Structure formats: structure tokens, C-alpha cells
């Protein structure tokens, strides 16, 4: 056998590559290979060449085959099937593919057999060595882990002992039976015992009798295994009997099978923090000036009352406000006002002391008393009267003696029928009633009155939108001549056509409009609409000369733009100024001076008639009227109502008639026209006519009616006269001249 050349040229390179490729495929098919297919094939090609060269070596040695077997193990090709395939392929396929020229050589067969054994031995030895190595590493790791665990346990025990002994907070260990097993020095110092003394005490013996309800139940759940930990703030008795507040955290330690074993408690002294919290809470819940509970504590207490109230339990409240306290502050200074508040607060607290009532300061000069009683409204009223008496007594502050009063709103009702917010709203409303009724008194909440106030507020809130939506309409009440019965004027009366409430009279919303300031806008609209309607009547019946009378509110009369507003209304509608009459109340014009008085003269200069409405109910200063450009007085309804037909009170009837007679005479002496209001019966009309009153209005002459009905009435009055004589009704100035002549003739005959 020839020795191969140095580069292995006797080994068939294509055959070796084919052998290695099949070997690689077999290895990958048999099991997991940690190399890629290309890497596996390159590795096995090198081994194939090495095996082929070993067979051709002049001095044969099976060692290369053993090395290849070991190399396969080192490459982690350790599946048992790899060894089987490799050994079998070494004998069956190596020579035909790698050394095809030596297939029949006997000595080659012997070498192959030797190499198969060496290959298997190398593979097996490598596997054995690797197993031994792994076992040694495992054993070494196990020893190291055990040593580490033992060291960690020793370190942990040392650290726990250091923490347990030197901790600033108290630590104690107790069995599930409550017996204390171990405590540290901090625990003993905190409670004033020695550690030996504490080991003789059961945990239950340290509990404070006034601990919050449920504290013992929590501990029972812990030692029964229902909880793993509990954290609470609680009190302990020290050995000397003093109390220490603590933050206590208790954890349950279990056996391996889950059964409770013992408890570990960590306890921290928080006495100073607790006392600080209490001081801060007191400051947060009490008024700094008076020391009384503040609104926060009051609402907190009231909320608890509602939360715990029985179905039939009642709640009472007295809401107190000092009368005129702002004036005291403004005139005498806030320092004196604060001293006064302290005195009042002390009196209020003293007057209900021992009765269980809560007195709180709501802010400013407002106080509230929560009536804790089942006596109903009588108890609440009694408390209110005690409070009024306490407040009304003279107060000496420095060198000042002050007399103050208070108004109180009382609310008393079943707790189930209200809420905190509704109760306070009712109390505030009732307090307002008491102040409106004269101060220095109490008022009891009335649901019906409150509902009326709410409805009134709702109307006030809807007024601006109603005006924008055009919901207001005008009705006109005829003003009739008492001389010949003709309709000479109409008074414009505004109505609200409410989408839900229907037609609403002015008594329900005019006052609201004045309070909200909307009366100026509303009055301007009434003025424009009345002028439009009057102009339409004038165009249809030019001979009627019907005057439209429009009420002017006091705020309108004070409006600097009133003259411009009236002039613009006349200009836009085309109504002659002499057919517009503006009515002002007596109180609105009496004492008028400066710009308002100039405005009245400017209106009169435009040719507009001015009238005093409800004359006789205010100042009744006829001398002052001489300075005003007034053309007409409207006698107040009460005087006319006194002129009755039944004669039930002849004396009163006679006096009222003489008052009316005097007023008419005085008005005529000032050359003023007189209109009587509230004429309801024929007898009243006849008596007024006999008293020479010029015109009258009231139900007897016709109720307020829409503009269309006035047009119909004008048509009915004009047609017969034209048909009979072709002469239109007398103009208003002519009627005044006729009445003047009638008055002169009457004076001559009396």
C-alpha cells in the first residue's frame, strides 16, 4: 500500500464531500444538532478526510478514528443513533466513496475494523468523561449552594437579631394564644416594663378599654388565620397608668402547612403626632375667633345625623343672623365687631348648654343651632326664643354699650323627608322671611310659602327670555266720561301669556321686573306697543281722538333716556303726542327734583299728558303738584270703594264721599282733570258724576280687554252717531270745556 502524498491526493475529494454530505444529513435527521447544515457538513468533511488518510498511512494507527469519535462528542453530536450510523458507514461507505481503488484490499478491511472499534471507543470515552465532568460540576454547585444558604441564614439571623435588638421601634413576638414570647428593648421602654415582665403578660392585657369597636375582632381574625396582617392606630396603657398612642402593625407567621404559628408586632410611639393631629383637627373644625364649631364640623355632624337617622326621627335647625351687624362694623370698626361676635357666640353656647344642641358659627354674623330633641317644632321655637333673648341683652364692649338683635329661621321636619342641602336652603329662606317681617324675630318654614317664592323666582328668571320671545300682550281698560258716558281714553295694562301658566296678571310680575331692573325694557315695549295700537285706532276712527294711558314706573321716570324713548315711540308709530298720557304714581313724582323734574317738563313740552296714579295714598301734597306739569289726577281705588250702594256703614260711606268731593274740588282748583278708579257699580258712577268727577274706569265701564275689542267698541260707538247725525263724537279738549261749563253752572246753583 502506497503512502499518500502530503496533500492527501489519494483520497477522492468528490467522494469525501459526498460521504460527508450524507453523514451530515444522517446526523441532522437522527437528532438535534447545535450547528447549521453548512457548519455540520464542513466539520464532517474534515473528519472524513482524516479517516481516509488514516487508512492510507504506511504505518497504520487507529488513533485518528478514536480522535474523530471524541471530536463528535465535543461537537455535541451525542445522539446514540449518530454512533450507530457513523460506525456502520465507516465500514460500508468510506472505501467506495473515499478510496474506491482499495475496496478489495484485505489489509484495508482489517484497518477499517480496527478504526470502527477505535471510533466507538473514542465516542464512548468522551461521553463518559463528559458525564463525570457534569456530575462533578453539579456536586460542586450543590456544595457551594448549601454553603451559601447556610451563610445567608446565618447572616439573616444576625441581621434580624441586630434589627430586633437595636430597632428604634418596638418589636414583639407572641404566640397565637396571646402569650408574649419575645420583645426588644424599645418595646419595653415604650410601655415602661422590663422585657422579663412583658414575657409574663398576655397581649390582651395591654389593650386599652376605650379602643375603637372592632379592634379585638381584628386581632381574633388575625390569630385565626383569616388575615395575614393588621395595621391600626391604638392606645396602650403604660405601666405607670399613662396613655401612649401607637401605630401598630401586626403580621401573622404560619407553619409550612399554613397553620398560624405566631404573630410579629411592630409598634411606634405616635403620641406627639396624634396630639398635633388633634390640635390641627380642632383648628380645622372650630372658628378661630369664637371657638365655636365651624361650618365644616356643623355639616359633618348634620351629615352623621342624616346617615344614622331612624325612619321617624326629626331634625330641627335654627339659622341665626345678627341684624345690622354691618353697620356696627362700618361705624365702630372691625375690632369692636369681632369682640361683639365673641360675646354673642358665648351667649348662644351658654343658652343651650346642657341641652345637647350644637351651636356653630357659619361665617360672618351667621350662627346655627342644631336642635337635638324629639319635641318637634315646640322645642325648636323654644331654642329660638332663648337665642333671641340672649342676643338682645345689652352688650358692653370696652366703653361702648351696644344693643343688637337677631333674626332666626326655624326649620323642623322628619329627617327622611329632606336632605342636608334642602334643609339649609329652607333655613336660609326662612331667615329671609324673618328679616323681611321686621327683624328681631323668628319665622317657621312654610313649604307652601317656599313653593310660592320658588315660583316667583322662576318667573323672575324667565322674564328676560319672555320679553325676547314676545310673550307679553297688552289689554286696555276703558276710561269713560262721566258727563256723557263716551269712552275718551284707555289704560294700557300688560299681561304675560306664559306658555305653561297661561295669562298672568301684572301683580305677579311687575314687582319682579322692578326688582330685577327689567321694568325699563318692559316699560319701553309697553309704550311702543300701546302707541302702535292707539295709532291704528286713530287711523281707523280719526274722530274718536282716543287717548292711550301708559303707566310709567319710578325707575323709568328716573331713566335719563326717558324723554328720548317716548319721543322715539311717537315718531316710529306716528301717534300725536296729545293722544298719549303717561301715568306716574304719587310716590314717584313727589319730591322729584333735578334731572327727573326736567324730564317731566320736557315730556309735557312734547304735548304729552301726565297723570298722577293712585292719588291720595301717598304724600297728597297738592301744593307741590303746582310745580309739576300734571294734567290729570287718578283717585285711588279705596276712596271710590267707600262709596257703596248697600248703606251698610253710612258714616264711613259719608266720610269717603266727602273726601272724594274735597279731592275733586282741590284738583279742579288746580285745573287738573280727575279720573276715578275702581268704579264697580252704577251707584258709584252716579255719585261720582254728582261730585263732578270727570272720568271713571272700572268693571262698571268694562274690564281690561284686547286691542281688537277696543276697536270693536270704537266701531259700535261711532256708527250710530254718524248714521243719526253725521257728526263725530266730541274731542277731548271740547269735553273738558263742556265739563268746565257744567262745573261753573253747578257752582252757581249750589
XYZ file of C-alpha atoms in Angstrom:
750
model
C 0.000 0.000 0.000
C 1.326 3.377 -1.037
C 1.612 6.170 1.369
C -0.491 9.177 0.378
C 1.102 12.288 -0.887
C 1.398 15.194 1.512
C -1.809 16.885 0.393
C -3.878 13.686 0.581
C -4.205 13.375 -3.138
C -5.015 9.632 -2.956
C -8.252 10.479 -1.081
C -11.099 11.127 -3.532
C -12.167 14.695 -2.871
C -15.546 14.406 -4.585
C -16.177 11.124 -2.824
C -15.178 12.561 0.545
C -17.506 15.506 0.028
C -20.384 13.186 -0.930
C -19.657 10.972 2.086
C -19.559 13.983 4.431
C -22.803 15.377 2.972
C -24.643 12.092 3.547
C -23.109 11.813 7.013
C -24.325 15.331 7.840
C -27.831 14.606 6.601
C -27.980 11.436 8.693
C -26.766 13.245 11.809
C -29.335 16.044 11.430
C -32.070 13.510 10.775
C -31.234 11.440 13.869
C -31.399 14.242 16.469
C -30.718 17.825 17.479
C -27.570 19.352 16.014
C -26.338 22.647 17.536
C -24.675 23.610 14.218
C -26.098 24.825 10.952
C -26.235 22.407 8.000
C -23.217 24.006 6.299
C -21.180 24.024 9.515
C -22.040 20.371 10.174
C -21.018 19.371 6.649
C -17.694 21.233 6.844
C -16.925 19.600 10.218
C -17.690 16.072 8.987
C -15.761 16.616 5.713
C -12.628 17.324 7.756
C -13.232 14.147 9.795
C -13.844 12.130 6.616
C -10.533 13.218 5.084
C -8.788 12.453 8.359
C -10.250 8.917 8.461
C -9.313 8.298 4.824
C -5.751 9.375 5.376
C -5.528 7.121 8.425
C -6.452 4.142 6.211
C -3.738 5.012 3.650
C -0.993 5.710 6.185
C 2.087 3.418 5.712
C 2.253 2.919 9.456
C -1.348 2.308 10.409
C -2.803 3.612 13.694
C -6.482 3.588 14.775
C -5.915 6.636 16.993
C -7.315 9.127 14.414
C -10.611 7.195 14.435
C -10.704 7.421 18.239
C -9.988 11.143 17.992
C -12.835 11.598 15.482
C -15.248 9.755 17.805
C -14.192 12.016 20.661
C -14.498 15.092 18.401
C -18.120 14.206 17.613
C -18.951 14.241 21.331
C -17.119 17.516 21.801
C -19.245 18.921 18.952
C -22.325 17.770 20.927
C -23.307 15.184 18.279
C -24.111 12.695 21.034
C -27.338 11.034 19.931
C -26.925 7.207 20.141
C -28.027 6.883 16.534
C -25.089 9.058 15.430
C -22.646 6.452 16.774
C -24.511 3.580 15.081
C -24.702 5.286 11.712
C -21.131 6.542 11.845
C -19.619 3.105 12.729
C -21.702 1.293 10.119
C -20.971 3.887 7.424
C -17.238 3.668 8.241
C -17.283 0.050 7.125
C -19.822 0.172 4.292
C -19.373 3.534 2.579
C -16.000 5.051 3.349
C -13.945 2.915 0.945
C -16.338 3.028 -2.068
C -16.660 6.833 -1.877
C -13.330 7.985 -0.489
C -10.827 5.226 -1.518
C -12.535 3.384 -4.349
C -9.221 1.867 -5.548
C -8.719 -0.024 -2.262
C -12.145 -1.572 -1.813
C -10.923 -5.142 -2.330
C -7.695 -4.882 -0.352
C -7.825 -7.337 2.613
C -5.444 -5.344 4.737
C -7.758 -2.307 4.335
C -10.674 -4.286 5.723
C -8.654 -5.084 8.810
C -7.745 -1.444 9.225
C -11.426 -0.433 8.873
C -12.490 -2.879 11.576
C -9.818 -1.506 13.872
C -10.904 2.042 13.114
C -14.581 1.179 13.832
C -13.633 -0.079 17.281
C -11.450 2.918 17.953
C -14.164 5.310 16.749
C -16.746 3.699 19.111
C -14.252 3.662 21.988
C -13.403 7.333 21.491
C -17.084 8.278 21.289
C -17.901 6.265 24.470
C -14.920 7.536 26.457
C -15.784 11.113 25.538
C -19.370 10.581 26.680
C -18.176 9.044 29.950
C -15.723 11.864 30.584
C -18.399 14.472 29.909
C -20.855 12.779 32.302
C -18.199 12.604 35.005
C -17.386 16.262 34.452
C -21.026 17.285 34.653
C -21.579 15.262 37.822
C -18.575 16.895 39.401
C -19.803 20.369 38.468
C -23.270 19.566 39.837
C -21.849 18.284 43.074
C -19.570 21.304 43.380
C -22.526 23.637 42.700
C -24.663 21.829 45.277
C -21.931 22.183 47.891
C -21.495 25.849 47.046
C -25.277 26.464 47.167
C -25.568 24.729 50.535
C -22.702 26.758 51.898
C -24.283 29.955 50.507
C -27.684 29.118 52.033
C -26.154 28.330 55.393
C -24.141 31.547 55.273
C -27.196 33.546 54.194
C -29.212 32.009 57.017
C -26.504 32.926 59.497
C -26.314 36.440 58.025
C -30.121 36.764 58.093
C -30.317 35.658 61.685
C -27.568 38.091 62.578
C -29.265 40.938 60.754
C -32.648 40.102 62.330
C -31.082 39.978 65.752
C -29.338 43.295 65.123
C -32.554 44.884 63.862
C -34.677 43.308 66.602
C -32.314 44.434 69.330
C -31.360 47.861 68.075
C -34.561 48.978 66.353
C -35.946 52.343 67.440
C -39.487 50.997 67.191
C -40.878 48.298 69.411
C -40.935 44.727 68.094
C -42.678 41.865 69.827
C -43.366 38.226 69.040
C -46.377 36.436 70.524
C -47.991 33.060 70.150
C -51.465 32.614 68.775
C -52.662 32.229 72.360
C -51.582 35.838 73.002
C -48.636 34.990 75.233
C -45.660 37.275 74.573
C -42.607 35.251 73.511
C -40.011 37.940 72.872
C -39.810 41.754 72.816
C -36.995 44.186 72.175
C -35.821 46.909 74.496
C -37.663 49.645 72.583
C -40.958 47.832 73.132
C -40.274 47.537 76.837
C -39.168 51.173 77.165
C -42.257 52.398 75.306
C -44.631 50.739 77.769
C -42.450 51.190 80.847
C -41.954 47.457 81.574
C -38.883 45.271 81.643
C -38.557 42.649 78.926
C -38.935 39.939 81.559
C -42.175 41.489 82.815
C -43.605 41.669 79.311
C -42.871 37.955 78.732
C -45.283 37.247 81.587
C -48.113 39.341 80.071
C -50.767 38.321 77.567
C -51.328 40.665 74.612
C -54.961 41.141 75.601
C -53.827 42.635 78.889
C -52.298 45.584 77.052
C -55.440 46.595 75.155
C -56.981 49.953 76.089
C -60.618 49.623 77.236
C -61.665 52.555 75.052
C -60.185 51.154 71.856
C -62.363 51.557 68.800
C -65.060 48.938 68.360
C -63.834 46.029 66.289
C -60.190 46.142 67.457
C -60.404 42.841 69.306
C -62.303 41.270 66.404
C -59.490 42.236 64.016
C -56.920 40.572 66.278
C -59.045 37.440 66.543
C -59.292 37.217 62.755
C -55.504 37.539 62.586
C -54.663 34.732 65.007
C -57.324 32.514 63.418
C -55.578 32.866 60.076
C -58.353 34.861 58.398
C -55.964 37.787 57.898
C -52.241 37.967 57.235
C -51.700 41.447 58.648
C -53.425 44.271 60.516
C -52.402 47.920 60.885
C -54.182 50.331 63.222
C -53.629 53.326 65.458
C -54.415 52.422 69.048
C -53.754 53.342 72.632
C -51.829 51.385 75.244
C -51.585 51.837 78.969
C -48.058 52.325 80.227
C -47.058 50.653 83.452
C -47.490 53.981 85.285
C -51.097 54.313 84.012
C -50.425 56.968 81.360
C -51.598 56.505 77.816
C -49.394 56.176 74.766
C -50.746 56.380 71.211
C -49.113 53.967 68.792
C -49.044 52.961 65.145
C -49.354 49.171 65.374
C -48.624 46.718 62.532
C -49.131 43.009 63.267
C -48.209 40.215 60.811
C -49.058 36.519 61.025
C -46.305 33.903 60.627
C -47.553 30.464 59.526
C -46.279 26.877 59.685
C -45.271 25.190 56.438
C -48.737 23.692 56.210
C -50.381 27.127 56.550
C -51.441 26.905 60.199
C -50.964 30.119 62.277
C -47.724 29.888 64.240
C -47.108 33.220 65.937
C -47.529 36.954 65.384
C -44.934 39.684 64.963
C -45.929 43.178 66.081
C -44.115 46.399 65.232
C -45.205 49.351 67.318
C -44.243 53.016 67.019
C -44.951 55.765 69.550
C -47.005 58.471 67.751
C -48.280 60.290 70.827
C -46.833 63.657 69.802
C -48.045 63.258 66.225
C -51.505 62.260 67.421
C -51.728 65.252 69.734
C -50.636 67.530 66.878
C -53.260 65.977 64.636
C -55.889 66.586 67.286
C -54.855 70.236 67.597
C -54.887 70.662 63.832
C -58.267 68.944 63.591
C -59.665 71.225 66.293
C -58.360 74.256 64.413
C -59.815 72.947 61.153
C -63.234 72.303 62.700
C -63.588 75.317 65.004
C -63.911 79.012 64.363
C -60.664 80.760 65.341
C -62.472 83.903 66.543
C -65.251 82.475 68.722
C -64.033 78.936 69.392
C -67.403 77.565 68.269
C -67.634 74.652 65.814
C -67.343 75.998 62.283
C -69.433 75.205 59.199
C -67.218 72.205 58.343
C -67.876 70.499 61.682
C -71.520 71.532 61.550
C -72.092 69.933 58.152
C -70.097 66.880 59.226
C -72.341 66.481 62.287
C -75.500 67.162 60.301
C -74.453 64.557 57.737
C -73.997 61.984 60.530
C -77.472 62.818 61.835
C -78.977 62.068 58.440
C -76.845 58.947 57.939
C -77.909 57.413 61.263
C -81.456 58.781 61.494
C -84.266 56.383 62.304
C -87.312 56.413 59.969
C -89.353 58.606 62.349
C -86.513 60.821 63.616
C -86.974 64.564 63.199
C -84.346 67.227 62.737
C -84.565 70.852 63.847
C -82.484 73.847 62.875
C -82.302 77.496 63.958
C -80.448 79.698 61.469
C -79.426 82.973 63.175
C -78.274 86.238 61.612
C -77.491 89.394 63.550
C -79.491 92.449 62.454
C -77.495 95.468 61.360
C -74.107 93.995 62.209
C -72.522 95.520 59.106
C -73.409 98.988 60.370
C -71.589 98.243 63.639
C -68.509 97.065 61.753
C -68.541 100.073 59.478
C -69.132 102.660 62.178
C -67.191 101.276 65.139
C -64.541 99.180 63.404
C -63.929 95.507 62.833
C -62.025 95.024 66.070
C -65.049 96.007 68.126
C -67.250 93.941 65.801
C -65.073 90.875 66.470
C -65.323 91.403 70.222
C -69.083 91.669 69.892
C -69.189 88.386 67.956
C -67.232 86.659 70.746
C -69.771 87.820 73.314
C -72.736 86.722 71.174
C -71.120 83.334 70.473
C -70.557 82.732 74.191
C -74.156 83.694 74.997
C -75.549 81.392 72.332
C -73.438 78.498 73.598
C -74.453 79.180 77.205
C -78.166 79.458 76.487
C -78.360 75.905 75.103
C -75.637 74.329 77.255
C -76.773 71.130 78.852
C -79.455 70.571 76.221
C -77.224 68.687 73.775
C -77.641 71.196 70.949
C -74.758 72.051 68.633
C -74.031 75.762 68.202
C -71.799 76.647 65.239
C -70.641 79.791 63.507
C -71.378 79.637 59.786
C -69.314 82.730 58.966
C -69.625 86.484 59.339
C -72.515 87.226 61.699
C -74.382 83.979 60.973
C -74.799 81.205 63.543
C -76.725 77.962 63.520
C -78.130 75.736 66.254
C -78.741 72.064 65.504
C -81.638 71.140 67.786
C -81.105 67.679 69.258
C -84.580 66.932 70.535
C -87.661 64.876 69.773
C -90.011 67.617 70.957
C -90.857 68.784 67.438
C -91.393 72.385 66.440
C -92.107 73.494 70.020
C -88.553 72.661 71.116
C -87.096 74.445 68.091
C -89.182 77.556 68.826
C -88.116 77.457 72.478
C -84.449 77.336 71.426
C -85.025 80.251 69.027
C -86.631 82.359 71.743
C -83.749 81.605 74.131
C -81.303 82.664 71.414
C -83.198 85.900 70.717
C -83.236 86.729 74.410
C -79.514 86.021 74.729
C -78.638 88.217 71.769
C -80.939 91.124 72.647
C -79.409 91.796 76.071
C -77.146 94.884 76.003
C -73.513 94.154 75.259
C -70.699 96.115 76.896
C -67.602 96.133 74.717
C -64.909 98.412 76.048
C -66.552 101.751 76.748
C -69.351 101.031 74.296
C -72.792 99.676 75.132
C -74.331 98.005 72.112
C -77.852 96.783 71.562
C -78.216 94.180 68.822
C -80.977 91.882 67.692
C -81.161 88.803 65.536
C -83.474 87.168 63.056
C -83.924 83.398 63.124
C -85.196 80.984 60.523
C -86.590 77.773 62.046
C -86.871 74.503 60.147
C -88.191 71.346 61.768
C -89.216 68.245 59.827
C -88.702 64.459 59.584
C -85.157 63.635 58.511
C -86.468 61.148 55.950
C -88.335 63.893 54.089
C -85.366 66.174 53.420
C -81.622 66.302 52.855
C -78.753 68.410 54.161
C -78.828 70.783 51.200
C -82.622 71.115 51.207
C -82.641 71.702 54.973
C -80.090 74.503 54.716
C -81.881 76.042 51.756
C -85.130 76.046 53.733
C -83.392 77.583 56.760
C -81.887 80.356 54.634
C -85.250 81.089 53.045
C -86.963 81.223 56.433
C -84.285 83.552 57.806
C -85.010 85.906 54.916
C -88.706 85.828 55.824
C -87.919 86.753 59.434
C -85.803 89.716 58.320
C -88.461 90.839 55.853
C -91.090 90.788 58.605
C -89.264 93.326 60.751
C -86.174 91.663 62.251
C -85.661 90.778 65.878
C -87.992 87.791 65.452
C -88.177 84.192 64.292
C -90.084 82.615 61.439
C -91.017 78.974 60.853
C -90.516 77.354 57.488
C -93.705 77.046 55.450
C -93.469 74.695 52.434
C -96.362 76.410 50.647
C -94.815 79.848 51.056
C -91.488 78.477 49.912
C -93.100 76.981 46.833
C -94.640 80.377 46.077
C -91.241 82.055 46.487
C -89.642 79.482 44.202
C -92.348 80.050 41.615
C -91.805 83.803 41.949
C -88.067 83.349 41.464
C -88.712 81.173 38.433
C -90.900 83.902 36.956
C -88.192 86.477 37.622
C -85.593 84.281 35.930
C -87.820 83.797 32.875
C -88.773 87.449 32.451
C -85.931 88.491 30.087
C -86.425 85.484 27.803
C -90.202 86.006 27.815
C -89.715 89.586 26.659
C -87.355 88.410 23.925
C -89.857 85.760 22.810
C -92.720 88.236 22.657
C -94.847 86.561 25.328
C -96.226 89.833 26.717
C -99.522 91.264 25.494
C -101.482 94.441 26.234
C -105.052 94.701 27.431
C -106.848 98.037 27.589
C -109.378 99.215 30.179
C -111.817 101.903 29.009
C -111.801 105.325 30.706
C -115.287 106.786 30.294
C -116.613 110.325 30.546
C -118.963 110.637 33.495
C -120.673 113.532 31.686
C -121.920 111.720 28.598
C -120.707 108.106 29.011
C -118.399 108.164 25.980
C -115.078 106.316 26.011
C -112.445 109.040 25.945
C -109.305 107.053 26.845
C -107.973 103.592 27.619
C -105.332 102.480 30.103
C -102.730 100.013 28.761
C -102.272 97.092 31.129
C -99.594 94.489 30.400
C -100.217 90.741 30.675
C -97.845 87.794 30.370
C -99.032 84.995 28.107
C -96.982 82.314 29.851
C -96.555 79.103 27.802
C -97.282 76.912 30.853
C -99.206 79.082 33.339
C -101.446 80.833 30.847
C -102.334 84.514 31.097
C -100.628 86.089 34.135
C -101.689 89.441 35.576
C -99.223 92.269 36.283
C -99.500 91.822 40.035
C -97.388 88.669 39.693
C -94.516 90.006 37.615
C -94.370 93.837 37.613
C -92.765 93.869 41.065
C -90.238 91.284 39.859
C -89.448 93.398 36.820
C -88.840 96.411 39.068
C -86.577 94.387 41.383
C -84.521 92.988 38.517
C -84.362 96.249 36.564
C -86.194 94.735 33.597
C -89.011 97.233 34.108
C -87.192 99.765 31.892
C -87.085 97.379 28.916
C -90.581 96.095 29.586
C -91.954 99.626 30.003
C -90.367 100.691 26.722
C -92.009 97.752 24.966
C -95.414 98.590 26.532
C -95.028 102.198 25.448
C -94.215 101.285 21.843
C -96.975 98.694 21.582
C -99.588 100.995 23.138
C -98.621 103.756 20.713
C -98.893 101.337 17.776
C -102.371 100.199 18.856
C -103.526 103.793 19.546
C -102.300 104.941 16.139
C -104.127 102.069 14.443
C -107.348 103.127 16.208
C -106.786 106.769 15.266
C -106.329 105.861 11.626
C -109.480 103.747 11.647
C -111.546 106.220 13.689
C -109.877 109.628 13.424
C -112.809 111.406 15.033
C -112.664 109.335 18.224
C -109.472 111.032 19.445
C -108.951 108.166 21.908
C -106.168 108.803 24.412
C -103.968 105.849 25.469
C -102.701 105.998 29.035
C -99.452 104.130 29.850
C -98.091 103.541 33.331
C -94.550 104.777 33.918
C -92.615 103.030 36.703
C -90.458 105.047 39.064
C -87.275 103.567 37.588
C -88.451 104.522 34.109
C -89.130 108.084 35.250
C -85.570 108.266 36.639
C -84.074 106.882 33.440
C -82.055 109.659 31.755
C -83.215 108.391 28.353
C -86.958 108.503 29.136
C -87.663 111.580 27.011
C -85.766 110.104 24.080
C -87.591 106.769 24.497
C -91.045 108.391 24.476
C -90.207 110.686 21.564
C -88.881 107.740 19.551
C -92.055 105.715 20.227
C -94.232 108.584 18.993
C -92.041 109.138 15.961
C -91.986 105.477 14.910
C -95.717 104.952 15.328
C -96.907 108.375 14.161
C -99.209 108.825 17.173
C -99.868 112.506 18.033
C -98.338 113.430 21.384
C -101.648 114.776 22.755
C -103.155 111.260 22.462
C -100.544 109.747 24.830
C -100.897 110.008 28.583
C -98.202 108.802 30.975
C -99.249 107.747 34.489
C -96.823 108.043 37.397
C -97.514 107.007 40.961
C -97.767 109.731 43.562
C -94.702 108.481 45.441
C -92.675 108.506 42.205
C -93.209 112.210 41.493
C -93.457 113.724 44.970
C -90.099 115.223 45.868
C -88.864 114.853 42.316
C -86.099 117.334 41.609
C -83.154 117.899 39.309
C -82.971 115.822 36.148
C -86.229 113.819 36.734
C -88.195 117.073 37.121
C -86.626 118.456 33.924
C -87.548 115.219 32.164
C -91.215 115.648 33.172
C -91.230 119.195 31.818
C -89.625 118.009 28.583
C -92.297 115.351 28.201
C -95.002 117.941 28.784
C -93.355 120.208 26.222
C -93.756 117.414 23.666
C -97.510 117.699 24.204
C -97.816 114.507 26.227
C -100.375 114.376 29.047
C -99.075 113.472 32.511
C -101.239 111.922 35.218
C -100.763 111.043 38.878
C -101.938 107.470 39.545
C -103.391 106.280 42.891
C -103.633 109.854 44.178
C -104.474 110.114 47.870
C -102.427 107.088 49.041
C -99.073 108.882 49.263
C -97.930 112.365 50.153
C -101.061 114.099 48.708
C -99.130 117.367 48.555
C -101.303 119.467 46.240
C -99.113 122.489 46.686
C -96.161 120.578 45.303
C -98.245 119.483 42.342
C -98.343 123.073 41.175
C -94.664 122.762 40.254
C -95.300 119.675 38.115
C -96.688 119.708 34.540
C -99.578 117.437 35.511
C -102.919 117.397 33.665
C -104.805 114.635 35.479
C -105.248 113.081 38.891
C -106.463 109.486 39.251
C -108.195 108.952 42.572
C -107.080 105.820 44.397
C -109.493 102.932 44.405
C -110.044 102.777 48.198
C -111.796 106.159 48.174
C -114.158 105.040 45.421
C -114.795 101.682 47.081
C -116.044 103.550 50.162
C -118.924 104.938 48.147
C -121.131 101.857 48.449
C -124.696 101.167 47.467
C -125.724 98.904 50.333
C -125.558 101.577 53.047
C -124.101 99.076 55.491
C -121.897 101.747 57.024
C -123.471 105.120 56.362
C -120.924 107.023 58.420
C -117.930 105.563 56.555
C -119.767 105.975 53.256
C -120.492 109.638 54.001
C -116.889 110.334 55.002
C -115.442 108.697 51.889
C -117.818 110.679 49.734
C -116.776 113.929 51.409
C -113.072 113.021 50.908
C -113.681 112.403 47.209
C -115.607 115.646 46.948
C -112.736 117.547 48.564
C -110.136 115.963 46.350
C -112.136 116.692 43.194
C -112.635 120.330 44.215
C -108.951 120.811 45.013
C -107.894 119.155 41.741
C -110.269 121.329 39.757
C -108.971 124.368 41.580
C -105.537 123.421 40.215
C -107.150 122.988 36.787
C -106.481 119.251 36.805
C -108.621 116.560 35.250
C -109.924 113.910 37.698
C -110.372 110.208 36.945
C -111.884 107.844 39.489
C -110.546 104.279 39.542
C -112.262 101.046 40.635
C -115.794 102.094 39.683
C -117.690 98.833 40.129
C -121.382 99.801 40.397
C -123.896 102.173 38.860
C -124.424 103.875 42.226
C -120.719 104.666 42.451
C -120.775 106.093 38.925
C -123.817 108.278 39.692
C -122.335 109.620 42.922
C -119.037 110.388 41.217
C -120.940 112.174 38.464
C -122.788 114.208 41.067
C -119.430 115.095 42.631
C -118.357 116.449 39.233
C -115.633 113.838 38.740
C -114.608 113.989 35.073
C -113.970 110.378 34.073
C -114.056 106.951 35.592
C -112.739 103.474 34.938
C -113.527 100.131 36.452
C -115.565 96.994 35.922
C -118.745 99.033 35.543
C -117.401 100.577 32.344
C -115.674 97.471 31.125
C -112.823 95.162 32.170
C -109.370 95.211 30.533
C -109.707 93.756 27.031
C -107.530 93.020 23.994
C -106.879 95.755 21.409
C -109.310 94.110 18.982
C -112.161 94.517 21.459
C -111.378 98.226 21.841
C -111.553 98.561 18.066
C -114.931 96.820 18.098
C -116.184 99.143 20.820
C -114.999 102.186 18.886
C -116.781 100.939 15.803
C -120.003 100.362 17.742
C -119.836 103.866 19.275
C -119.038 105.690 16.033
C -121.509 104.069 13.632
C -124.819 105.101 15.300
C -123.711 108.707 15.730
C -122.672 109.082 12.129
C -125.803 107.343 10.962
C -128.035 109.599 13.041
C -126.449 112.999 12.607
C -123.239 112.600 10.615
C -121.382 114.304 13.470
C -118.417 112.612 15.092
C -118.081 112.404 18.914
C -116.692 115.443 20.750
C -112.918 115.772 21.004
C -111.376 115.511 24.407
C -110.477 119.251 24.685
C -114.066 120.104 23.835
C -115.273 117.662 26.501
C -113.030 119.395 29.046
C -114.550 122.775 28.100
C -118.044 121.323 28.449
C -117.191 119.917 31.867
C -115.791 123.287 32.922
C -119.021 124.949 31.926
C -121.034 122.305 33.789
C -118.929 122.802 36.919
C -119.440 126.590 36.716
C -123.184 126.176 36.350
C -123.242 123.743 39.237
C -121.386 126.158 41.482
C -123.906 128.870 40.753
C -126.826 126.639 41.713
C -125.311 125.226 44.904
